[in-house]
Amino acid sequence: MIKKILVAREGKTFYIKDTSKDYHCQFGLIKAKDLKKKDGSIIKTNTKKELIIFTPSFIDSYKRIKRAPQIITRKDAAMIIAETGINKDSKVVDAGAGSGALACFLANICKEVVSYDIRDDFINIVKKNKEFLNLKNLKIKKKNVYEGIDEKNIDLITLDLPEPWKAIEPAKKSLKTGGFLVSYSPTIPQVIDFVNSVNKEKGLIHIKTIELIQREWEIDGRKVRPKTTQTVHTGFLSFIRRI
Ligand code: SAH
């Protein structure tokens, strides 16, 4: 768990896990006793560089989680929350867990998240991330989601799988009426097969499939323009509702 953050004026950030030891960074040494100072304090390194200290919020720690497979980005995760309205009362099932990036992001605001994966190596990464973020309401399950979902009366099921259409039947049985199924896929052939399979199912309606393009801008005096290199495409989100 990250205990404290040190920020330099030019934006450079340092993450401190152990406040009982002196900390070394590119600006020099910070004494352990200074790491105990209250949030907002200015701390000087031995080279007289000034840094501001404060306690991290969820998002500061979240940005430092371990990543193994491709994760769902925050812009896509945020849209899942915006479209489904899930909150502190919601029960969520997520598959596959991967690094647990989406599962952790949702667990931060939901009542309970159960995340499925079939690979031990990824499950171990999710367990580490869960502990790192101190998320008590995230359960990790080793199970092939195509073979069934144990939880019932679920508000939201999120899928990030190579063959999401194979999870439609289990998802339908596990969602409550009015609950949402959201599938994230990086490629269009996956979207085609998923949505066409959904459309054959009574009790499920395809609301929409979207792609979120986010362009970050550089602002430096009058040099104002989109950053020249950035990730544009991440994936497609298909929103389905159980009726
Ligand atoms: N959404 C995740 C990334 C998922 S990567 C994140 O944000 O971190 C896709 C994951 O699906 C992989 O870890 C893979 O092992 C898992 N997976 C593939 N098939 C599966 C299945 N049938 N049941 C459960 N998990 C599966």
mmCIF file of C-alpha atoms and ligand atoms in Angstrom:
data_model
loop_
_atom_site.group_PDB
_atom_site.id
_atom_site.type_symbol
_atom_site.label_atom_id
_atom_site.label_comp_id
_atom_site.label_asym_id
_atom_site.label_seq_id
_atom_site.Cartn_x
_atom_site.Cartn_y
_atom_site.Cartn_z
ATOM 1 C CA MET A 1 0.000 0.000 0.000
ATOM 2 C CA ILE A 2 1.272 3.507 -0.768
ATOM 3 C CA LYS A 3 1.406 5.546 2.452
ATOM 4 C CA LYS A 4 2.452 8.985 1.190
ATOM 5 C CA ILE A 5 2.987 10.877 -2.049
ATOM 6 C CA LEU A 6 5.614 13.525 -2.705
ATOM 7 C CA VAL A 7 4.989 15.934 -5.565
ATOM 8 C CA ALA A 8 7.450 18.390 -7.112
ATOM 9 C CA ARG A 9 6.083 21.636 -8.664
ATOM 10 C CA GLU A 10 6.928 20.461 -12.184
ATOM 11 C CA GLY A 11 4.655 17.456 -11.661
ATOM 12 C CA LYS A 12 7.170 14.730 -10.810
ATOM 13 C CA THR A 13 5.591 12.373 -8.251
ATOM 14 C CA PHE A 14 7.177 9.909 -5.822
ATOM 15 C CA TYR A 15 5.300 7.108 -4.080
ATOM 16 C CA ILE A 16 6.359 6.119 -0.554
ATOM 17 C CA LYS A 17 5.456 2.676 0.772
ATOM 18 C CA ASP A 18 7.517 2.783 3.962
ATOM 19 C CA THR A 19 7.497 6.003 5.971
ATOM 20 C CA SER A 20 9.759 4.545 8.672
ATOM 21 C CA LYS A 21 12.878 4.793 6.463
ATOM 22 C CA ASP A 22 14.680 7.697 4.779
ATOM 23 C CA TYR A 23 13.634 8.054 1.125
ATOM 24 C CA HIS A 24 16.002 8.607 -1.797
ATOM 25 C CA CYS A 25 14.820 10.188 -5.051
ATOM 26 C CA GLN A 26 16.366 12.065 -7.979
ATOM 27 C CA PHE A 27 16.235 15.296 -5.911
ATOM 28 C CA GLY A 28 18.187 13.796 -3.029
ATOM 29 C CA LEU A 29 17.379 12.396 0.395
ATOM 30 C CA ILE A 30 14.291 12.944 2.560
ATOM 31 C CA LYS A 31 14.527 12.095 6.249
ATOM 32 C CA ALA A 32 11.997 9.551 7.641
ATOM 33 C CA LYS A 33 10.837 12.100 10.263
ATOM 34 C CA ASP A 34 9.807 14.479 7.428
ATOM 35 C CA LEU A 35 7.672 11.733 5.872
ATOM 36 C CA LYS A 36 5.463 11.908 8.992
ATOM 37 C CA LYS A 37 4.606 15.591 8.434
ATOM 38 C CA LYS A 38 0.960 16.509 7.878
ATOM 39 C CA ASP A 39 -0.625 16.623 4.422
ATOM 40 C CA GLY A 40 0.267 19.754 2.469
ATOM 41 C CA SER A 41 3.586 20.269 4.259
ATOM 42 C CA ILE A 42 6.580 21.387 2.234
ATOM 43 C CA ILE A 43 9.510 19.041 2.672
ATOM 44 C CA LYS A 44 13.085 19.848 1.660
ATOM 45 C CA THR A 45 15.507 17.256 0.371
ATOM 46 C CA ASN A 46 19.188 17.447 1.382
ATOM 47 C CA THR A 47 19.759 19.319 -1.925
ATOM 48 C CA LYS A 48 17.111 21.933 -0.853
ATOM 49 C CA LYS A 49 14.529 20.832 -3.433
ATOM 50 C CA GLU A 50 10.986 21.478 -2.180
ATOM 51 C CA LEU A 51 8.369 18.704 -2.372
ATOM 52 C CA ILE A 52 4.776 18.660 -1.104
ATOM 53 C CA ILE A 53 3.686 15.625 0.916
ATOM 54 C CA PHE A 54 0.166 14.185 1.127
ATOM 55 C CA THR A 55 -1.794 10.960 1.666
ATOM 56 C CA PRO A 56 -2.745 9.200 -1.592
ATOM 57 C CA SER A 57 -6.364 8.857 -2.681
ATOM 58 C CA PHE A 58 -7.700 5.665 -4.311
ATOM 59 C CA ILE A 59 -6.806 6.911 -7.777
ATOM 60 C CA ASP A 60 -3.156 7.617 -6.866
ATOM 61 C CA SER A 61 -2.718 4.014 -5.737
ATOM 62 C CA TYR A 62 -4.880 2.633 -8.557
ATOM 63 C CA LYS A 63 -2.517 4.105 -11.164
ATOM 64 C CA ARG A 64 0.267 1.995 -9.609
ATOM 65 C CA ILE A 65 -1.402 -1.447 -9.762
ATOM 66 C CA LYS A 66 0.387 -4.335 -11.455
ATOM 67 C CA ARG A 67 -0.633 -4.918 -15.057
ATOM 68 C CA ALA A 68 -0.306 -8.213 -16.874
ATOM 69 C CA PRO A 69 -2.753 -8.607 -19.776
ATOM 70 C CA GLN A 70 -4.204 -5.587 -21.556
ATOM 71 C CA ILE A 71 -6.368 -3.713 -19.061
ATOM 72 C CA ILE A 72 -9.612 -1.797 -19.501
ATOM 73 C CA THR A 73 -8.740 1.904 -19.393
ATOM 74 C CA ARG A 74 -10.344 4.357 -16.995
ATOM 75 C CA LYS A 75 -12.243 6.159 -19.751
ATOM 76 C CA ASP A 76 -13.959 2.878 -20.679
ATOM 77 C CA ALA A 77 -14.471 1.830 -17.041
ATOM 78 C CA ALA A 78 -15.962 5.254 -16.275
ATOM 79 C CA MET A 79 -18.431 4.919 -19.149
ATOM 80 C CA ILE A 80 -19.580 1.539 -17.790
ATOM 81 C CA ILE A 81 -20.416 3.291 -14.507
ATOM 82 C CA ALA A 82 -22.046 6.245 -16.276
ATOM 83 C CA GLU A 83 -24.294 4.072 -18.464
ATOM 84 C CA THR A 84 -25.347 1.544 -15.815
ATOM 85 C CA GLY A 85 -25.575 3.810 -12.767
ATOM 86 C CA ILE A 86 -24.051 1.214 -10.459
ATOM 87 C CA ASN A 87 -23.358 2.367 -6.916
ATOM 88 C CA LYS A 88 -22.748 1.272 -3.308
ATOM 89 C CA ASP A 89 -25.768 -1.081 -3.412
ATOM 90 C CA SER A 90 -24.758 -2.898 -6.614
ATOM 91 C CA LYS A 91 -23.541 -6.475 -7.002
ATOM 92 C CA VAL A 92 -21.223 -6.987 -9.945
ATOM 93 C CA VAL A 93 -19.694 -10.022 -11.690
ATOM 94 C CA ASP A 94 -16.640 -9.467 -13.906
ATOM 95 C CA ALA A 95 -14.831 -11.861 -16.304
ATOM 96 C CA GLY A 96 -11.981 -12.341 -17.078
ATOM 97 C CA ALA A 97 -10.242 -10.703 -14.227
ATOM 98 C CA GLY A 98 -6.931 -10.220 -16.079
ATOM 99 C CA SER A 99 -4.989 -7.755 -13.920
ATOM 100 C CA GLY A 100 -8.191 -6.861 -12.096
ATOM 101 C CA ALA A 101 -8.029 -3.293 -13.369
ATOM 102 C CA LEU A 102 -11.749 -3.085 -14.121
ATOM 103 C CA ALA A 103 -12.707 -5.251 -11.129
ATOM 104 C CA CYS A 104 -10.794 -2.980 -8.717
ATOM 105 C CA PHE A 105 -12.168 0.202 -10.290
ATOM 106 C CA LEU A 106 -15.737 -1.115 -9.870
ATOM 107 C CA ALA A 107 -15.100 -2.509 -6.368
ATOM 108 C CA ASN A 108 -14.137 1.002 -5.286
ATOM 109 C CA ILE A 109 -17.724 2.157 -5.773
ATOM 110 C CA CYS A 110 -19.874 -1.020 -5.606
ATOM 111 C CA LYS A 111 -21.145 -3.237 -2.800
ATOM 112 C CA GLU A 112 -19.474 -6.389 -4.093
ATOM 113 C CA VAL A 113 -17.524 -7.510 -7.154
ATOM 114 C CA VAL A 114 -16.818 -11.153 -8.004
ATOM 115 C CA SER A 115 -14.198 -11.520 -10.721
ATOM 116 C CA TYR A 116 -13.631 -14.799 -12.647
ATOM 117 C CA ASP A 117 -10.480 -15.988 -14.359
ATOM 118 C CA ILE A 118 -9.070 -19.324 -15.466
ATOM 119 C CA ARG A 119 -5.361 -18.540 -15.145
ATOM 120 C CA ASP A 120 -3.511 -18.853 -11.842
ATOM 121 C CA ASP A 121 -0.830 -16.332 -12.856
ATOM 122 C CA PHE A 122 -3.440 -13.618 -13.487
ATOM 123 C CA ILE A 123 -5.415 -14.553 -10.374
ATOM 124 C CA ASN A 124 -2.258 -13.988 -8.327
ATOM 125 C CA ILE A 125 -1.803 -10.537 -9.848
ATOM 126 C CA VAL A 126 -5.419 -9.610 -9.028
ATOM 127 C CA LYS A 127 -4.931 -10.826 -5.443
ATOM 128 C CA LYS A 128 -1.866 -8.579 -5.121
ATOM 129 C CA ASN A 129 -3.755 -5.596 -6.581
ATOM 130 C CA LYS A 130 -6.715 -6.231 -4.273
ATOM 131 C CA GLU A 131 -4.413 -6.203 -1.264
ATOM 132 C CA PHE A 132 -2.497 -3.170 -2.533
ATOM 133 C CA LEU A 133 -5.763 -1.203 -2.828
ATOM 134 C CA ASN A 134 -7.227 -2.684 0.369
ATOM 135 C CA LEU A 135 -10.466 -3.726 -1.372
ATOM 136 C CA LYS A 136 -12.341 -6.059 0.972
ATOM 137 C CA ASN A 137 -15.411 -6.379 -1.271
ATOM 138 C CA LEU A 138 -13.597 -7.943 -4.244
ATOM 139 C CA LYS A 139 -13.746 -11.746 -4.583
ATOM 140 C CA ILE A 140 -11.610 -13.591 -7.090
ATOM 141 C CA LYS A 141 -12.846 -16.905 -8.420
ATOM 142 C CA LYS A 142 -11.001 -19.496 -10.509
ATOM 143 C CA LYS A 143 -13.659 -20.622 -12.924
ATOM 144 C CA ASN A 144 -14.442 -20.711 -16.642
ATOM 145 C CA VAL A 145 -17.251 -18.187 -16.944
ATOM 146 C CA TYR A 146 -18.549 -19.888 -20.098
ATOM 147 C CA GLU A 147 -19.531 -22.821 -17.854
ATOM 148 C CA GLY A 148 -21.758 -20.764 -15.566
ATOM 149 C CA ILE A 149 -21.987 -17.906 -13.089
ATOM 150 C CA ASP A 150 -22.761 -18.928 -9.496
ATOM 151 C CA GLU A 151 -23.999 -15.530 -8.295
ATOM 152 C CA LYS A 152 -27.633 -14.597 -8.908
ATOM 153 C CA ASN A 153 -29.667 -11.372 -8.923
ATOM 154 C CA ILE A 154 -26.681 -9.426 -10.246
ATOM 155 C CA ASP A 155 -26.900 -5.731 -11.205
ATOM 156 C CA LEU A 156 -24.036 -5.701 -13.700
ATOM 157 C CA ILE A 157 -21.909 -8.291 -15.496
ATOM 158 C CA THR A 158 -18.805 -7.072 -17.312
ATOM 159 C CA LEU A 159 -17.060 -9.217 -19.928
ATOM 160 C CA ASP A 160 -13.548 -8.791 -21.309
ATOM 161 C CA LEU A 161 -13.056 -12.161 -22.957
ATOM 162 C CA PRO A 162 -11.840 -13.564 -26.280
ATOM 163 C CA GLU A 163 -15.254 -15.134 -27.016
ATOM 164 C CA PRO A 164 -17.833 -13.089 -25.083
ATOM 165 C CA TRP A 165 -20.805 -14.672 -26.913
ATOM 166 C CA LYS A 166 -20.116 -17.874 -24.950
ATOM 167 C CA ALA A 167 -20.921 -16.025 -21.721
ATOM 168 C CA ILE A 168 -24.317 -14.704 -22.837
ATOM 169 C CA GLU A 169 -26.354 -17.666 -21.581
ATOM 170 C CA PRO A 170 -24.713 -17.768 -18.112
ATOM 171 C CA ALA A 171 -24.989 -13.971 -17.852
ATOM 172 C CA LYS A 172 -28.684 -14.010 -18.722
ATOM 173 C CA LYS A 173 -29.400 -16.515 -15.927
ATOM 174 C CA SER A 174 -27.443 -14.552 -13.371
ATOM 175 C CA LEU A 175 -28.646 -10.985 -14.053
ATOM 176 C CA LYS A 176 -31.625 -9.510 -12.287
ATOM 177 C CA THR A 177 -34.383 -8.045 -14.455
ATOM 178 C CA GLY A 178 -33.179 -4.585 -15.417
ATOM 179 C CA GLY A 179 -29.557 -5.580 -14.844
ATOM 180 C CA PHE A 180 -26.833 -4.780 -17.385
ATOM 181 C CA LEU A 181 -24.375 -6.862 -19.354
ATOM 182 C CA VAL A 182 -21.438 -4.923 -20.780
ATOM 183 C CA SER A 183 -18.912 -6.489 -23.111
ATOM 184 C CA TYR A 184 -15.570 -4.872 -23.921
ATOM 185 C CA SER A 185 -13.789 -6.082 -27.057
ATOM 186 C CA PRO A 186 -10.800 -4.641 -28.892
ATOM 187 C CA THR A 187 -11.935 -5.836 -32.340
ATOM 188 C CA ILE A 188 -15.081 -5.590 -34.473
ATOM 189 C CA PRO A 189 -15.431 -9.318 -35.384
ATOM 190 C CA GLN A 190 -15.876 -9.995 -31.634
ATOM 191 C CA VAL A 191 -18.528 -7.250 -31.426
ATOM 192 C CA ILE A 192 -20.380 -8.630 -34.465
ATOM 193 C CA ASP A 193 -20.579 -12.180 -33.076
ATOM 194 C CA PHE A 194 -21.467 -10.967 -29.580
ATOM 195 C CA VAL A 195 -24.252 -8.548 -30.571
ATOM 196 C CA ASN A 196 -25.740 -10.921 -33.165
ATOM 197 C CA SER A 197 -25.892 -13.656 -30.507
ATOM 198 C CA VAL A 198 -27.512 -11.254 -28.016
ATOM 199 C CA ASN A 199 -30.133 -10.325 -30.609
ATOM 200 C CA LYS A 200 -31.219 -13.991 -30.834
ATOM 201 C CA GLU A 201 -31.912 -14.106 -27.083
ATOM 202 C CA LYS A 202 -35.349 -13.332 -25.678
ATOM 203 C CA GLY A 203 -34.962 -11.305 -22.507
ATOM 204 C CA LEU A 204 -31.882 -9.404 -23.624
ATOM 205 C CA ILE A 205 -31.809 -6.130 -25.538
ATOM 206 C CA HIS A 206 -28.821 -4.503 -27.184
ATOM 207 C CA ILE A 207 -28.904 -0.854 -26.153
ATOM 208 C CA LYS A 208 -25.841 0.363 -28.014
ATOM 209 C CA THR A 209 -22.236 -0.290 -28.992
ATOM 210 C CA ILE A 210 -19.816 2.592 -28.664
ATOM 211 C CA GLU A 211 -16.155 3.460 -29.015
ATOM 212 C CA LEU A 212 -14.665 6.221 -26.879
ATOM 213 C CA ILE A 213 -12.028 8.368 -28.515
ATOM 214 C CA GLN A 214 -10.156 10.517 -26.026
ATOM 215 C CA ARG A 215 -7.655 13.084 -27.291
ATOM 216 C CA GLU A 216 -5.357 14.753 -24.829
ATOM 217 C CA TRP A 217 -4.199 18.305 -25.614
ATOM 218 C CA GLU A 218 -0.865 19.916 -25.012
ATOM 219 C CA ILE A 219 -1.156 23.451 -23.568
ATOM 220 C CA ASP A 220 2.045 25.472 -23.482
ATOM 221 C CA GLY A 221 1.533 29.222 -23.968
ATOM 222 C CA ARG A 222 -0.031 29.582 -27.425
ATOM 223 C CA LYS A 223 1.262 26.196 -28.539
ATOM 224 C CA VAL A 224 -2.043 24.432 -28.045
ATOM 225 C CA ARG A 225 -2.763 21.270 -29.982
ATOM 226 C CA PRO A 226 -3.568 17.563 -29.561
ATOM 227 C CA LYS A 227 -0.607 15.534 -28.283
ATOM 228 C CA THR A 228 1.149 14.086 -31.296
ATOM 229 C CA THR A 229 1.426 10.561 -29.924
ATOM 230 C CA GLN A 230 -1.268 8.966 -27.818
ATOM 231 C CA THR A 231 -3.451 5.871 -27.612
ATOM 232 C CA VAL A 232 -6.613 6.530 -29.566
ATOM 233 C CA HIS A 233 -8.392 3.205 -29.971
ATOM 234 C CA THR A 234 -8.789 0.982 -26.922
ATOM 235 C CA GLY A 235 -11.908 -1.082 -27.515
ATOM 236 C CA PHE A 236 -15.643 -1.246 -28.181
ATOM 237 C CA LEU A 237 -18.233 -1.332 -25.418
ATOM 238 C CA SER A 238 -21.540 -3.113 -26.014
ATOM 239 C CA PHE A 239 -24.325 -2.376 -23.534
ATOM 240 C CA ILE A 240 -27.036 -5.015 -23.078
ATOM 241 C CA ARG A 241 -30.004 -5.000 -20.697
ATOM 242 C CA ARG A 242 -31.794 -7.944 -19.120
ATOM 243 C CA ILE A 243 -35.550 -7.445 -19.390
HETATM 244 N N1 SAH B 1 -10.598 -6.622 -17.829
HETATM 245 C C1 SAH B 1 -9.302 -7.040 -17.327
HETATM 246 C C2 SAH B 1 -8.438 -7.657 -18.399
HETATM 247 C C3 SAH B 1 -8.980 -8.985 -18.907
HETATM 248 S S1 SAH B 1 -7.871 -9.836 -19.985
HETATM 249 C C4 SAH B 1 -8.614 -5.832 -16.678
HETATM 250 O O1 SAH B 1 -9.133 -4.710 -16.761
HETATM 251 O O2 SAH B 1 -7.558 -6.014 -16.060
HETATM 252 C C5 SAH B 1 -8.810 -11.270 -20.330
HETATM 253 C C6 SAH B 1 -8.775 -12.316 -19.227
HETATM 254 O O3 SAH B 1 -9.804 -13.263 -19.488
HETATM 255 C C7 SAH B 1 -7.466 -13.108 -19.152
HETATM 256 O O4 SAH B 1 -6.909 -12.956 -17.872
HETATM 257 C C8 SAH B 1 -7.922 -14.559 -19.386
HETATM 258 O O5 SAH B 1 -7.216 -15.510 -18.618
HETATM 259 C C9 SAH B 1 -9.385 -14.506 -18.984
HETATM 260 N N2 SAH B 1 -10.247 -15.522 -19.562
HETATM 261 C C10 SAH B 1 -10.216 -15.995 -20.840
HETATM 262 N N3 SAH B 1 -11.204 -16.921 -21.018
HETATM 263 C C11 SAH B 1 -11.869 -17.002 -19.835
HETATM 264 C C12 SAH B 1 -12.984 -17.772 -19.378
HETATM 265 N N4 SAH B 1 -13.587 -18.630 -20.212
HETATM 266 N N5 SAH B 1 -13.433 -17.620 -18.103
HETATM 267 C C13 SAH B 1 -12.814 -16.744 -17.281
HETATM 268 N N6 SAH B 1 -11.753 -15.990 -17.648
HETATM 269 C C14 SAH B 1 -11.280 -16.121 -18.906
#
